[in-house]
Amino acid sequence: MENSGEFPVSAAKQEDEVIEIPSLLTVISSKEIQGFDTTEGIDKIADNRETEVTNGIQSVSISMPHTPRKVYFNDHPQEFSSKVVPHGSPPSETTEAKYYSQPMPRTATPVEVAGNGQNPAQYSGPQARNPHVERLKDARFDSFKTWSGKLERQLSHLRGKPVEPQPERKPRDHAEGEPLPVDRYFDALEGPELDTLRPSEELMLPDDKTWPFLLRFPIASFGICLGVSSQAILWKTIANSSSTTFLKVSPLVNLILWTISIALVIIVAIIYSLKLIFYFEAVRREYYHPIRVNFFFAPFISLLFLALGCPPSVTKDLHQSLWYILMFPFLCLELKIYGQWMSGGQRRLSKVANPVNHLSVVGNFVGALLGASMGLKEGPIFFFAVGMAHYTVLFVTLYQRLPTNKTLPKELHPVFFLFVAAPSVASMAWAKIQGSFDYGSRIAYFIAIFLYFSLAVRINFFRGFTFSLAWWAYTFPMTGAAIATLRYSNEVTNWVTRTLALILTAISTLVVTSLLVTTLLHAFVFRNLFPNDIAIAISDRAVKPQRKKWFKHLRHGSSDANDIEQYLKFVSTEGNDVESSVEPSRNNNNEKEENGGIV
């Protein structure tokens, strides 16, 4: 018994003598029992354990209640006696003793094991958990996983690992296999971009911790690809433009930017493809989001930019079949988006009108520009006509700003520059279709330049808000205006057009470079580029407020509150006392009670 770390507190000299069990209410002083509630006893236990480890003796210490009678080591109970044989006593001589639980020694940590000169690999204590792994194993994210965690549980079962019980799905959680209705986005979210949760709503995902990276990676990340790939087109135009030959820009600049754009598009596409594979529900919620759906045009617009910015050293003529492959996704998305704008409902244009909608229109002009560059005629004219018709409707809707539309906050002011993108690209597309920068192209170009300067002179649009992915909305429209100015300067060559082209080129290049560096800092240094995406974590039904029936009179407002309001209205009026100001509110309450609460 010495090896177990337990100490007898009393012993009988006779074999048949039995010690009386003390009452539970008896107060025992810590000094009456040797080693009880003192540090000496704990130190002695530790010394005994060190001696046992040195001698190769393994012992197990089990905390047990006073004078136990049965221990269930297996399925069958085993009887044993509380009489023990002290060390060195004859077998026939037994003594009874009572034992008290002792604190178990603390297990050494891997750092302490390494400090004692031992191999840390031999450490058998509890292992520290990786927070990133634990975050991926959180069952609350299973509703957004493609397999809802079933594959992971099956693999764990095959490996023989215990499977943790899954929490029951709440009634308000989204049912698998059914898209979220558009009404829920308007009911649960607020703000111009529908990305802010209303106070009365709850999230399906935890808001007290950082979500997995793929869940936080939005479709708006393709805006970075738009900004960088448009720079490749800009410097290709500068190298081949007759009005900027004095700059002697090397085609190598275009090749470097085009290579960087390809790498960036591949990286972003791979990450979002992983999100599509592992978190399909999150991608589907972005697709059914009334505003986010416009960003699904961005990946295909980036591919069109790569085709337009292809260096002559790589290839001079692209095959015409490439144009049909790239424009097919545009046709499918436009049939869905434009049909919803026209048919009405919750997705009608007057309801979802936002500057981001320009992304669904500008792709028509970019496709028309690429098709005309390949020598096509009918296809580019078709997409140009579709884009011009819907751009006109969108321009008027956004310009008048119906009372149902909300004012954009400062964080979204950069998206106003998307107004410049469509007319800039439209002017170049029509010039390529017609073969010259004629009056139609110039009209579209002048509209773009006017919108550019009308936004640029508003200094408040460039300050007062923190960095976010929305800032990349500056890059593509600015670059498009610079390219259109270069094309216009080739037709009208003078010092004004050349100076304007150089200024716009310098501004767009500086903005793209600054945003690229800032994005890398926020992504890898500050690590706050991708916050939790609240817009995709809303529940499929609203939380019903619990009304207390004994407070029915609060439905129409408290009479005291109405009295205070009436008092504040008439307190500054001469000749009226306080009671006269309170009377109208009391009369209104009486009328409501007489009409049964109907106003």
Phi, psi and omega in degrees: 000346179291329181288340182279351178080019181247151187236127176289138182261337178203155181215146178263143180278330181266154184292319185266004182285135182242133180273135180287134180284127182292156179291154179293336183272357180286130179271121181253125177288145181294341181274347181285336182244127183290126178083004181270123175059036177228156179286340180294319179297321179293319178296323180294322177297316179298320179296319179296321180293321177297323178294321181292320179296322180293320181277000180079017181264125178261132180229154179236128179250125181238126176282123185228159178287172181297133175041066179290152179247330183224145175227130182258084175280331178235198177285342183254130178292146179239129179276143172208159185262150177275000177278130184239156180257113178294160183294130179088000181267155177296157181298328183283340183267116181238156178227149176263142180212154175249142184236144180242148181293140179244149178299135179279140182297149180285138179282139181291144178277164178301328179292318179292325178296318178293326179292333178275006178085009180264169181279120180297341180293340179276001180290127183245012180283185180293136182270144178288140183268140178281123182297329180291321178291319179296327179292324178288333181273000181296124184292342182290344179267000184294331181293343179258351178284152184296319180259008179055031177080000183292319181296319180296320179291325178293319178294321178296324179292321179292328178280355178085011180276147179293138181264124181288140179295139182271137179292149179291142180286133180289153182298331184273357180290156184290133178284138183291141177089355181242130178289153179284128181294153184292333180299328182293328179295320180284330181281325186265338184242159178218172183099161181299327180265002183051054180230012179242128182283136177289151182299332183275359184256162177235156180263151174282335182254155182293134179262003181259010180211163180279132182283166174303152187300318182296326177290333182268356182271108187271165176292339179293350178296339177292349174297332176295319179295323178297317182293317183285317182292330176293333176293327177297321177293320181300311184284338171291320178293320179297319182292331184254359182277141180284334182280350181237025179293334181292342178283335179053053179282131181282142175297347179296330179297317177297320179295319180294313180296323179293321178294318177297321180295318179298315179298318181293318179296319180295317181297311181295321180294321179294316180297316181288331175294323175296322176296321178295325182284313188267333181229065184297325181298323179294319178293320179295324178292326175293323181292323180274357176290132185299332182260318184296334183299334179293333180286349177288350170282337187298317179301321182283329173295323177298321177294322176296321178296320178296322178292321179289326182268011181298126182294147177298334179290338178275305175199146180263327182234119176272148181291142184293336179296333178298324180295317180294324179293319183285330184272346179298316176299325177298316181297319181293315181292323181290325176298326178283309187290310183293327177295323177290324177299322186274324187284338179099206183083197182289343181257017178295157188297321180295341180270323187249010183302129183201149177304337178295338178299343178297334179297328179282349181255321187294335178298330177297317181287323177294318177295322177295321178295317180292318180296319178294327177293333178274355180097005178281159184232301187291315180301310177301321179295321179300308182291329176295318181293317178297317180294319181294321181296313183283334175293322179298315180295317180294321180298315181293319181297317181286330183287322183278337177050083181301157179301337178286341179277147180258150180290138180290138176286173183298326181297340182250011177300328179301331183291347175298334180290350174294343174300330185279335190295309187298309181294331178295311180289327180297322179296320179288323180294316179292325176296322179288325178292317182279337181093359179203160179276076186276195185294324178298318178292323181290325177298313178296322180293317181294325175298317180295317181293321179296315178297324179299310183286329177294332176273326184292330182283350179272098185295329182295342179287347186246012181211163175091012178214157184274166183287142175203176179296341179295339179296335180292352174292342175293323198288305186298313178296321179297318179293321178298321177294323179293318179295318178297324178293323176296318178294322179291324179292337175290331178273319179242093186263113173203178185290335179290311181293323179293316179296318179296320179295319179292321180295312181294325177295316180296319180296313182295320179294317179296319181294316181295317180296316180296317180292325179295317178293317180296322178296318178296322178294315181289335182277320188248339181258299180280333177056044177230021182286328183240089175284176177299131183274093185294329189295338183260000187250018180282155179278167185275356177211153184285152176281123182285125178290141179272116181264137177265119187294333182281004176240041181296331183290348179281350181299319183261013178091149180286144178294329178294320179295320178294322178297319180294320180296316179293326178295319180292334180287322188253001184292332181268001181273132181284139176089358179248134178265181184291321184293327178292330178283335181275335185301316182302320181293323178291324177295322179295320178295322179294322179294322179295320180292324179291326181271009179076024178085007181266125181265000000 
